[in-house]
PDB file of C-alpha atoms and ligand atoms in Angstrom:
ATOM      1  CA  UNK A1122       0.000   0.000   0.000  1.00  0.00           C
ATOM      2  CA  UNK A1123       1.554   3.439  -0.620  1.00  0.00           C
ATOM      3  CA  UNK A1124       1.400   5.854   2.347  1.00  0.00           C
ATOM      4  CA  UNK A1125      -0.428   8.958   1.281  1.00  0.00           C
ATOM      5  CA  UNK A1126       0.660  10.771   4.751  1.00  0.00           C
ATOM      6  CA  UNK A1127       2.746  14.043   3.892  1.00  0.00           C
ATOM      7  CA  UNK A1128       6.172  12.731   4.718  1.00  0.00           C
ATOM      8  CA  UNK A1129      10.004  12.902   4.733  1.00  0.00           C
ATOM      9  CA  UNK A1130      12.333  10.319   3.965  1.00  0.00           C
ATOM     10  CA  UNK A1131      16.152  10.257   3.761  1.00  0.00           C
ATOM     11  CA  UNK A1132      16.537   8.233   0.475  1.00  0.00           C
ATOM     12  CA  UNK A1133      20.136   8.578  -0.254  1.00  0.00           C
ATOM     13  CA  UNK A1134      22.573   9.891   2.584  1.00  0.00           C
ATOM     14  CA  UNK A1135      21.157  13.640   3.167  1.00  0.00           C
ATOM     15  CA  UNK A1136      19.144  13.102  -0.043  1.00  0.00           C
ATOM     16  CA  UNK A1137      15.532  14.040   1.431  1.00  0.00           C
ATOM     17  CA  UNK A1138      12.274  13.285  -0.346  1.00  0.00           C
ATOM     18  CA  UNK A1139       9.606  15.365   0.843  1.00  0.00           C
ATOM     19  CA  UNK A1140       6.283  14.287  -0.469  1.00  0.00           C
ATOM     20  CA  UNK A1141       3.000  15.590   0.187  1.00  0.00           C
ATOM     21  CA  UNK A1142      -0.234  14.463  -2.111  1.00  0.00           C
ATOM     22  CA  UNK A1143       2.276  12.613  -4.219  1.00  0.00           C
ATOM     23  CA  UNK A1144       4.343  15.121  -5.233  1.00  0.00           C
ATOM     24  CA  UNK A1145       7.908  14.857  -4.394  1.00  0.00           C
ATOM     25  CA  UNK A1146      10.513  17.899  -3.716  1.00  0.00           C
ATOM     26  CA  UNK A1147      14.014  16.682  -3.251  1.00  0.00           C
ATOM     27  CA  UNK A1148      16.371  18.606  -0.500  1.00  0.00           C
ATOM     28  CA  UNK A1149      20.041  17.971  -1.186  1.00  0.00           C
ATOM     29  CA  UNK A1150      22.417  18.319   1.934  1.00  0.00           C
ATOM     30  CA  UNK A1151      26.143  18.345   1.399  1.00  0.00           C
ATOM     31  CA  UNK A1152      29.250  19.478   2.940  1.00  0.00           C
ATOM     32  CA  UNK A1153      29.058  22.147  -0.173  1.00  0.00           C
ATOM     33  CA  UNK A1154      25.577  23.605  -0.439  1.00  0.00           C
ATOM     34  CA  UNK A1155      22.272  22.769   0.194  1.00  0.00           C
ATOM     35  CA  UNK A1156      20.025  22.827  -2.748  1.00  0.00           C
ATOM     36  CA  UNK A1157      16.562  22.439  -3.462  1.00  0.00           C
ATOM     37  CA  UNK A1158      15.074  20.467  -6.333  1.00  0.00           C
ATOM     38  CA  UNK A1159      11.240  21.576  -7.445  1.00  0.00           C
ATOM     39  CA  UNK A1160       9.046  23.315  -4.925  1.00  0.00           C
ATOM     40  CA  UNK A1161       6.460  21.200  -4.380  1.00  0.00           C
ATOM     41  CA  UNK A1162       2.592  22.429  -3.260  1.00  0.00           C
ATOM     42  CA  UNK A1163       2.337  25.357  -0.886  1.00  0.00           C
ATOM     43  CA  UNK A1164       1.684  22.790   1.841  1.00  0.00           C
ATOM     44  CA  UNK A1165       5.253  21.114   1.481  1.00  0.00           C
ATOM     45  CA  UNK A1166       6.259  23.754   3.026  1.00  0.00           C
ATOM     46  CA  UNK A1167       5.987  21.939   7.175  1.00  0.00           C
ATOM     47  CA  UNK A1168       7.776  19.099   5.290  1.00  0.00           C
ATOM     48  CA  UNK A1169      10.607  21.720   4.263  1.00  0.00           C
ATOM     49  CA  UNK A1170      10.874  23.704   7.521  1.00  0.00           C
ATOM     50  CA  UNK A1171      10.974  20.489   9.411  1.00  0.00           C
ATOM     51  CA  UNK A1172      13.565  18.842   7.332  1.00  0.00           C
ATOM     52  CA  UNK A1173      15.891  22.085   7.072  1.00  0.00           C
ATOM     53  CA  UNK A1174      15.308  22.080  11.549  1.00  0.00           C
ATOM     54  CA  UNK A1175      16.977  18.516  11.348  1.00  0.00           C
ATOM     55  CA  UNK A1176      19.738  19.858   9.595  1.00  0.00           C
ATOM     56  CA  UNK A1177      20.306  22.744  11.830  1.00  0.00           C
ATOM     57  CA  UNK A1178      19.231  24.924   9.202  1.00  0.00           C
ATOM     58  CA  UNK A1179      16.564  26.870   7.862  1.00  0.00           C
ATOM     59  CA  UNK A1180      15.145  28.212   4.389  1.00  0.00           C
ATOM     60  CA  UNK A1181      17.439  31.336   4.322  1.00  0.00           C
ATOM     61  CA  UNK A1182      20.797  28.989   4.174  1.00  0.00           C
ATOM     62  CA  UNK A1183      19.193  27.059   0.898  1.00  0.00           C
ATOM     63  CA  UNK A1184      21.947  27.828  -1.497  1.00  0.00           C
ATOM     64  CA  UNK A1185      19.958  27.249  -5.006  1.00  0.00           C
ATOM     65  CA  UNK A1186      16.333  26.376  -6.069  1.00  0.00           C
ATOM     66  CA  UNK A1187      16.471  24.484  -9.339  1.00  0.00           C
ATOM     67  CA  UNK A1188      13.071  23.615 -11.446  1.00  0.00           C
ATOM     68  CA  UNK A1189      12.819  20.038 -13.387  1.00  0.00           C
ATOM     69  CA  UNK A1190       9.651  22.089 -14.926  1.00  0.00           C
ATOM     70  CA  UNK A1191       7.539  24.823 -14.315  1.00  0.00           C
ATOM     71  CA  UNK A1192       4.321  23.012 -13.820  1.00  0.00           C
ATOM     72  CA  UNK A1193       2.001  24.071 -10.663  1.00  0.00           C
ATOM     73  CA  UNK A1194       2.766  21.316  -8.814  1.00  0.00           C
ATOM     74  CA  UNK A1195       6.437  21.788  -8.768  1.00  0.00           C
ATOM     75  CA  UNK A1196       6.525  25.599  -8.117  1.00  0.00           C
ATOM     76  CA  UNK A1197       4.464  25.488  -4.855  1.00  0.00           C
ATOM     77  CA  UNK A1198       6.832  27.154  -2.448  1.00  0.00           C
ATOM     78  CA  UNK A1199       8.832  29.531  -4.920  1.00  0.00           C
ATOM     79  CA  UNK A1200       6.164  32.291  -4.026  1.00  0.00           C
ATOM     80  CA  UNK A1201       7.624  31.983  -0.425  1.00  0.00           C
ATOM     81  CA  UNK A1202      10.790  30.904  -1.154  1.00  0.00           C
ATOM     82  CA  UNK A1203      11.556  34.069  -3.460  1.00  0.00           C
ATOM     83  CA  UNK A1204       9.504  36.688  -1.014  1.00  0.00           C
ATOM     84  CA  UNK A1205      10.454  36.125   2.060  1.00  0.00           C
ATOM     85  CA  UNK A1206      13.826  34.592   1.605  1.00  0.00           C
ATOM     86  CA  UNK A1207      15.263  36.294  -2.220  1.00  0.00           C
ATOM     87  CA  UNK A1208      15.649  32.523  -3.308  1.00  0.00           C
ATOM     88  CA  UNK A1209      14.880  33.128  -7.086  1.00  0.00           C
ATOM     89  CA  UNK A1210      14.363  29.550  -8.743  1.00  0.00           C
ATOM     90  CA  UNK A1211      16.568  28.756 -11.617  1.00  0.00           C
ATOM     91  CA  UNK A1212      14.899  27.126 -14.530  1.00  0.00           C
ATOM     92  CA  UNK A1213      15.984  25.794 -18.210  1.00  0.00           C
ATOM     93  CA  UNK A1214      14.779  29.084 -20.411  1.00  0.00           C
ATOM     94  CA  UNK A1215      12.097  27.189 -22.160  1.00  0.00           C
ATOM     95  CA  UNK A1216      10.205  26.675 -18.829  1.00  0.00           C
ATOM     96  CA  UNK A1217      10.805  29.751 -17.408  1.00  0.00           C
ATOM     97  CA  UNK A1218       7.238  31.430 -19.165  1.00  0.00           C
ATOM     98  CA  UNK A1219       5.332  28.577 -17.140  1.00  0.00           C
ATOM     99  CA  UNK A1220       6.976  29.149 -14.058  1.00  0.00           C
ATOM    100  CA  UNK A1221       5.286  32.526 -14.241  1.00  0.00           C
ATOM    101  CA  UNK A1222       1.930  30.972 -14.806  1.00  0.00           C
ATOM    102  CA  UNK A1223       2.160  27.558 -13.586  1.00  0.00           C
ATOM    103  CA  UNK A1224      -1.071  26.776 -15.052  1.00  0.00           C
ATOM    104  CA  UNK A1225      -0.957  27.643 -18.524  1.00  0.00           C
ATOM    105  CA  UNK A1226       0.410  24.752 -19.796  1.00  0.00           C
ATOM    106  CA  UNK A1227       0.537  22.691 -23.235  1.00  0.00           C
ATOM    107  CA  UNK A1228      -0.796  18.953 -23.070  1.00  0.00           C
ATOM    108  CA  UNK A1229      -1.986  16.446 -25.787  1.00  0.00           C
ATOM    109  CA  UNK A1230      -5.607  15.392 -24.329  1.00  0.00           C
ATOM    110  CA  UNK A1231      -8.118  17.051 -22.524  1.00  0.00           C
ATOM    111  CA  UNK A1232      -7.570  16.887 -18.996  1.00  0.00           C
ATOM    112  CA  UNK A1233     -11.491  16.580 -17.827  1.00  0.00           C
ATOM    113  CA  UNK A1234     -12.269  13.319 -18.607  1.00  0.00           C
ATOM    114  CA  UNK A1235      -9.429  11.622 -17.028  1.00  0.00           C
ATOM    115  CA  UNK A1236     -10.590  11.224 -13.544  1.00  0.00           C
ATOM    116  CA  UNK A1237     -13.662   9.184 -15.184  1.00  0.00           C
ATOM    117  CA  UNK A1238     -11.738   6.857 -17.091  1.00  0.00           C
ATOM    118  CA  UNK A1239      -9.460   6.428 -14.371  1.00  0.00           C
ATOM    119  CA  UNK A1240     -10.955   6.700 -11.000  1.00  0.00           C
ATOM    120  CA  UNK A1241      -7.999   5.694  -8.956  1.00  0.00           C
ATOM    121  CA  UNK A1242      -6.653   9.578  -9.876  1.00  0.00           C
ATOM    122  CA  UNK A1243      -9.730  11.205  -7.871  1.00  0.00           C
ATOM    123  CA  UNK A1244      -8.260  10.851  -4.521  1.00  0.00           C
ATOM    124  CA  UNK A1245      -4.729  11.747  -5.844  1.00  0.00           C
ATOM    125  CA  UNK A1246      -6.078  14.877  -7.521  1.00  0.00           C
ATOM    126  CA  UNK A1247      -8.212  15.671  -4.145  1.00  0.00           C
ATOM    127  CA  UNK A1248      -5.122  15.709  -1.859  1.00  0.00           C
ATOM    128  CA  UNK A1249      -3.332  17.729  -4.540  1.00  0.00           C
ATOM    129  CA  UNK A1250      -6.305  20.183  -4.057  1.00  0.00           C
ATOM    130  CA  UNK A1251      -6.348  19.943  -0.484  1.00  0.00           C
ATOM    131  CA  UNK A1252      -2.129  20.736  -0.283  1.00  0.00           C
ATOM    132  CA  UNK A1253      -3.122  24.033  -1.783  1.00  0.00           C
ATOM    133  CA  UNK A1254      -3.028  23.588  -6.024  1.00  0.00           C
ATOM    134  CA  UNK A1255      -5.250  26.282  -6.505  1.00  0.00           C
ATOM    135  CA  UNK A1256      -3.651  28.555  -4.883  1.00  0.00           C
ATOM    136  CA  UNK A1257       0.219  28.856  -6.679  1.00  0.00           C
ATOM    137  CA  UNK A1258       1.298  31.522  -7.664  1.00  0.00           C
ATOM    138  CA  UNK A1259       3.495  31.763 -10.395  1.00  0.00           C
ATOM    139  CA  UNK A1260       7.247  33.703  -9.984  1.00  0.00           C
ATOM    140  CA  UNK A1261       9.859  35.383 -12.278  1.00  0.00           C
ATOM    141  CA  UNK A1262      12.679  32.794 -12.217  1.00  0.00           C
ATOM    142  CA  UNK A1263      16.681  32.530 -13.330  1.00  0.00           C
ATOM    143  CA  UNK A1264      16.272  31.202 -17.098  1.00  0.00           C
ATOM    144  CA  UNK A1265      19.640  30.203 -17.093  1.00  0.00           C
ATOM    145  CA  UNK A1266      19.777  26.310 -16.809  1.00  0.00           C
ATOM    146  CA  UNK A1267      21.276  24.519 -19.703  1.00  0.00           C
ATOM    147  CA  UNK A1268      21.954  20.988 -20.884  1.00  0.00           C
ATOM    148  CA  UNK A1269      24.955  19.612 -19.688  1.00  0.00           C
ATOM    149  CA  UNK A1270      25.241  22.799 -17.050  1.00  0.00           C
ATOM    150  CA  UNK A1271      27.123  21.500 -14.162  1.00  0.00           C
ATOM    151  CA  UNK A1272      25.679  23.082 -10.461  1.00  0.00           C
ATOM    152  CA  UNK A1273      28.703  23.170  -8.151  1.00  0.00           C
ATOM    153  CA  UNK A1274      26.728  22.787  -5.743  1.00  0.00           C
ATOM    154  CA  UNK A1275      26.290  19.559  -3.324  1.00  0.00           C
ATOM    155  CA  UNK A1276      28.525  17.229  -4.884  1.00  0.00           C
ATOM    156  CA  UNK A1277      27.945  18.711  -8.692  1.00  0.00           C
ATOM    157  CA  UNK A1278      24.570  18.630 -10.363  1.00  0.00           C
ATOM    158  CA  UNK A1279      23.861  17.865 -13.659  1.00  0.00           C
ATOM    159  CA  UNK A1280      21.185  19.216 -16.066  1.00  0.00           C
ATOM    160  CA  UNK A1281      19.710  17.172 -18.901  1.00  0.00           C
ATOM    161  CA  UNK A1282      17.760  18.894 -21.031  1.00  0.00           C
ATOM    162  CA  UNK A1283      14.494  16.481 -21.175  1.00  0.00           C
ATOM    163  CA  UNK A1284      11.959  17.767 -23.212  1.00  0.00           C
ATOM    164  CA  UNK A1285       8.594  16.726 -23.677  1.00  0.00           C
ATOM    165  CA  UNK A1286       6.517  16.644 -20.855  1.00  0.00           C
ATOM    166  CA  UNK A1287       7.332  20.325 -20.870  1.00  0.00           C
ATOM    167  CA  UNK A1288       9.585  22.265 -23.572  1.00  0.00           C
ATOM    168  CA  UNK A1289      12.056  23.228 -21.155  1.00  0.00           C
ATOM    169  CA  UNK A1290      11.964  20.084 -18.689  1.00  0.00           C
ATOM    170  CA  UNK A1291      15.394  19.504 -17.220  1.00  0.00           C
ATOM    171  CA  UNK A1292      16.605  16.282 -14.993  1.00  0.00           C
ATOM    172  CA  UNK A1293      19.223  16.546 -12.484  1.00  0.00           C
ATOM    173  CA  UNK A1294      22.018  13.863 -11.853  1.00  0.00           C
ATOM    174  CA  UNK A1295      24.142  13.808  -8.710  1.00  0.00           C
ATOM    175  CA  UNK A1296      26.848  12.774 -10.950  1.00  0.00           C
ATOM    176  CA  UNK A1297      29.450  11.287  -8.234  1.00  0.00           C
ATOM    177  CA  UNK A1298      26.852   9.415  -6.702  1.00  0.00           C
ATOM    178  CA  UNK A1299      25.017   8.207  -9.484  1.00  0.00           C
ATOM    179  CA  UNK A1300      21.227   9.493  -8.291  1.00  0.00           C
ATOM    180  CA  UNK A1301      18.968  10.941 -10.972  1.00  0.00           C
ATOM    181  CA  UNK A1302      16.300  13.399 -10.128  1.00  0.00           C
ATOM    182  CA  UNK A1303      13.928  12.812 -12.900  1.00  0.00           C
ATOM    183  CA  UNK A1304      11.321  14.830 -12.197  1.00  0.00           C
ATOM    184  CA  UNK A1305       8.008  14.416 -14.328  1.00  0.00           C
ATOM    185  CA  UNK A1306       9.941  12.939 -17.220  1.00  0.00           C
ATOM    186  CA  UNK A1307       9.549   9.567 -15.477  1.00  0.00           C
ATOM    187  CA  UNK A1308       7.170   8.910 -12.532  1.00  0.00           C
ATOM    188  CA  UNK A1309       6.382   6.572 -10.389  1.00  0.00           C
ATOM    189  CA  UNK A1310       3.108   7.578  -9.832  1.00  0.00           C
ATOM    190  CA  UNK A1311       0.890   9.311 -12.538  1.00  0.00           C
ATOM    191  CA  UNK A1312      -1.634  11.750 -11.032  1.00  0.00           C
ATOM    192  CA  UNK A1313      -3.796  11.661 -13.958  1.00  0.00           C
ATOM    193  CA  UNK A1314      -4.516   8.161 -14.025  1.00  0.00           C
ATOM    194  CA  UNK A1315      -3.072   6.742 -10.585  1.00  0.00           C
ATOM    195  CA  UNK A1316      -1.191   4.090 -12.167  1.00  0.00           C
ATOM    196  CA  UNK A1317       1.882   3.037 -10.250  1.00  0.00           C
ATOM    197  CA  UNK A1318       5.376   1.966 -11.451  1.00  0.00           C
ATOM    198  CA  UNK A1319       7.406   3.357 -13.876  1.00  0.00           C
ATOM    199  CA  UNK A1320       6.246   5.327 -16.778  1.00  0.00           C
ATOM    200  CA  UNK A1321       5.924   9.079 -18.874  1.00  0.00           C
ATOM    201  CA  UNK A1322       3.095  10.928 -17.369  1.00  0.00           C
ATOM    202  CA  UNK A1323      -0.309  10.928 -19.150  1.00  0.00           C
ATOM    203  CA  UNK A1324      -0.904  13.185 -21.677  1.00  0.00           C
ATOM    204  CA  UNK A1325      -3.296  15.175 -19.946  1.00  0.00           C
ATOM    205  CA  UNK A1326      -0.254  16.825 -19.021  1.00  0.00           C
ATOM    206  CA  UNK A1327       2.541  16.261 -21.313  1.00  0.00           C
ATOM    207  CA  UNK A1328       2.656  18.440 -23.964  1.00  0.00           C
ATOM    208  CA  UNK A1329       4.379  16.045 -26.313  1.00  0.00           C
ATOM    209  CA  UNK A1330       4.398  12.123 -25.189  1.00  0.00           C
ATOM    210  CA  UNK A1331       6.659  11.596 -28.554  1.00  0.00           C
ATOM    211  CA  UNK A1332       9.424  14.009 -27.566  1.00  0.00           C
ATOM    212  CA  UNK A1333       8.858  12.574 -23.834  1.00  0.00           C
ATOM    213  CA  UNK A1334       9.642   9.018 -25.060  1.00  0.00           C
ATOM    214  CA  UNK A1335      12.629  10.006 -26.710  1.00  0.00           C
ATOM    215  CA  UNK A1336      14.197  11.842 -23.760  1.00  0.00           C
ATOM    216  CA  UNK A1337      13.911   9.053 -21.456  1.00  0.00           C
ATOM    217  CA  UNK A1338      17.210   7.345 -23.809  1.00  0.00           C
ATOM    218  CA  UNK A1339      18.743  10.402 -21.973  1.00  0.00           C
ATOM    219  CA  UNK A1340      17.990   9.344 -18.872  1.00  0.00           C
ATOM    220  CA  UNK A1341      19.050   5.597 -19.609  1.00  0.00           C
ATOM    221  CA  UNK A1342      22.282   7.336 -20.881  1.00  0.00           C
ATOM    222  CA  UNK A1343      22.889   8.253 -17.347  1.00  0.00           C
ATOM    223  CA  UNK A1344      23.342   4.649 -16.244  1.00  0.00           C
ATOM    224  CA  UNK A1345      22.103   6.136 -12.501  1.00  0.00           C
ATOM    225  CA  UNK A1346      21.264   3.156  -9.693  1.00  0.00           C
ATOM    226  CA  UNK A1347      18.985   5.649  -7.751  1.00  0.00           C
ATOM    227  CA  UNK A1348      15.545   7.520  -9.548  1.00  0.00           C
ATOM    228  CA  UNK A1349      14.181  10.580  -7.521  1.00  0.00           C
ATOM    229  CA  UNK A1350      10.937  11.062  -9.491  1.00  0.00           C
ATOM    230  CA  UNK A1351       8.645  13.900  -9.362  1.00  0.00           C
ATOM    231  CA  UNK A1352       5.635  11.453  -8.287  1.00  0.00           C
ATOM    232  CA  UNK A1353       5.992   8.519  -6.349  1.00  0.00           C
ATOM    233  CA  UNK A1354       8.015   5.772  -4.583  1.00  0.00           C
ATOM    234  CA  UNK A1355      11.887   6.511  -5.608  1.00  0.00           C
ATOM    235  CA  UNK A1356      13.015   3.356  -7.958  1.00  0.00           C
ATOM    236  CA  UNK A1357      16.387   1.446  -7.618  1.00  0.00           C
ATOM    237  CA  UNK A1358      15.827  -2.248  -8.763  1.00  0.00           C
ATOM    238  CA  UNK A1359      17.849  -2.242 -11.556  1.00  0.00           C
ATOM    239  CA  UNK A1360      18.274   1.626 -11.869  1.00  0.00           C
ATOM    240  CA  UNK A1361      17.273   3.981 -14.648  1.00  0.00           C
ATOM    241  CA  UNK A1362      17.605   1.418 -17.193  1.00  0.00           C
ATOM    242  CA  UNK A1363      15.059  -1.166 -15.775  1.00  0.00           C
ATOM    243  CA  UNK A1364      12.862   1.903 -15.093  1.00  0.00           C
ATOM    244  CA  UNK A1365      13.173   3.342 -18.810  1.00  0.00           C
ATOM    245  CA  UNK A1366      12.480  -0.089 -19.683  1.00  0.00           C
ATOM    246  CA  UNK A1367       9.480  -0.632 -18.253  1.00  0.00           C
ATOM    247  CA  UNK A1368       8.243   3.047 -18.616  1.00  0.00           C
ATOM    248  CA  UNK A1369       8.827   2.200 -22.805  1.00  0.00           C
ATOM    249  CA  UNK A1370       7.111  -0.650 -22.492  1.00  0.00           C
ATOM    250  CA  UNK A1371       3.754   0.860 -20.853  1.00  0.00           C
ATOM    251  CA  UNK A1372       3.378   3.627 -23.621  1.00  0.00           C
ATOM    252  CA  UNK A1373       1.711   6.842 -22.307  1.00  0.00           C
ATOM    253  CA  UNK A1374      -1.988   6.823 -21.193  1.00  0.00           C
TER     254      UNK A1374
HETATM  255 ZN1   ZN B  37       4.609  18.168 -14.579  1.00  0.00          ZN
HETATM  256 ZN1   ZN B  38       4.133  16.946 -11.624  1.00  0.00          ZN
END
């Protein structure tokens, strides 16, 4: 059974996955930074606060925000993050127009008649609700994340330029350690249809499921053990490549 319960778990040594309403951020400790991947819902932000106490630390010593994509559910906190603590998000430039209106997205179907044909999204989509989707607002963020950029930060970060889901959707690999943030380019969890396991999300909110297929070779290219997805469990039987595997093999819904 998953655990829907907002919670926080170390999944890599001071690798934190907070996830509320099945929608993971990622908080990076090192000896060399502390950085933030995605920004969750607005009501991540107990998770973050708590997390960043355990640490001795709080949101004012988080030395970057980077954004896998600027969808609503991944740019909960920046609102917070940018007003009351000047942490400006940094984005690839392609996203950075939907990170000002996390809403006004590009996807292939109609997103309305998903929670009919797949009722097992309702109760995703109703915690999503309740951790405060409707109310994001959008932010001016840093367009200057490009593929192959490496963020000195914690270890070194690497961004792969990921496209599909989003134009401008970037994955980040912990290089030295060989964990790959993936974030909605492959899920574990699809809130539009609450199927489980590896795949591409649905196309009620990828904008291109043909472009999104390709990019996940990048991903495989990678050869990481760990996946940090955006949604859901993190994977690590058999690494990226059994999860790219498997997330080929299911198509897009
Ligand atoms: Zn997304
Ligand atoms: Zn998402």
């Amino acid at each position: 059974m998953t655990d829907h319960r907002p919670r926080v778990s170390e999944v890599a040594d001071g690798v934190f996955q907070l996830a509320r309403a099945g929608v993971n951020a990622y908080l990076v400790a090192a000896d060399n930074g502390l950085v933030l991947i995605d920004a969750g819902l607005p009501r991540t932000w107990p998770l973050l606060e708590r997390t960043l106490a355990s640490l001795g630390a709080r949101a004012s010593d988080i030395d970057a925000l980077l954004l896998t994509h600027g969808h609503f559910d991944h740019v909960g906190m920046c609102e917070r993050l940018v007003e009351e603590h000047r942490l400006v998000p940094r984005v690839h430039p392609g996203d950075a127009e939907l990170v000002r209106h996390p809403y006004r997205y590009a996807h292939e179907n109609a997103r309305l008649p998903y929670p009919f044909r797949y009722p097992g999204a309702v109760p995703i989509l109703g915690r999503v609700v309740v951790a405060g989707a409707l109310g994001v607002t959008g932010v001016r963020a840093d367009p200057t994340i490009f593929d192959g950029d490496m963020i000195p930060l914690a270890g070194g970060i690497v961004a792969i330029a990921t496209p599909g889901h989003t134009g401008g959707h970037c994955a980040f690999l912990l290089e030295a350690r060989g964990i790959l943030l993936t974030g909605d380019a492959l899920v574990t969890l699809d809130p539009y249809t609450g199927r489980t396991g590896p795949r591409v999300v649905a196309r009620a909110a990828t904008a291109r499921s043909d472009d999104a297929l390709r990019s996940l070779s990048l991903l495989a290219e990678t050869e990481a053990s760990l996946v940090l997805p955006g949604h859901g469990e993190a994977w690590d039987r058999g690494g990226i490549a059994s999860a790219v595997a498997i997330a080929r093999s299911r198509g897009v819904d």
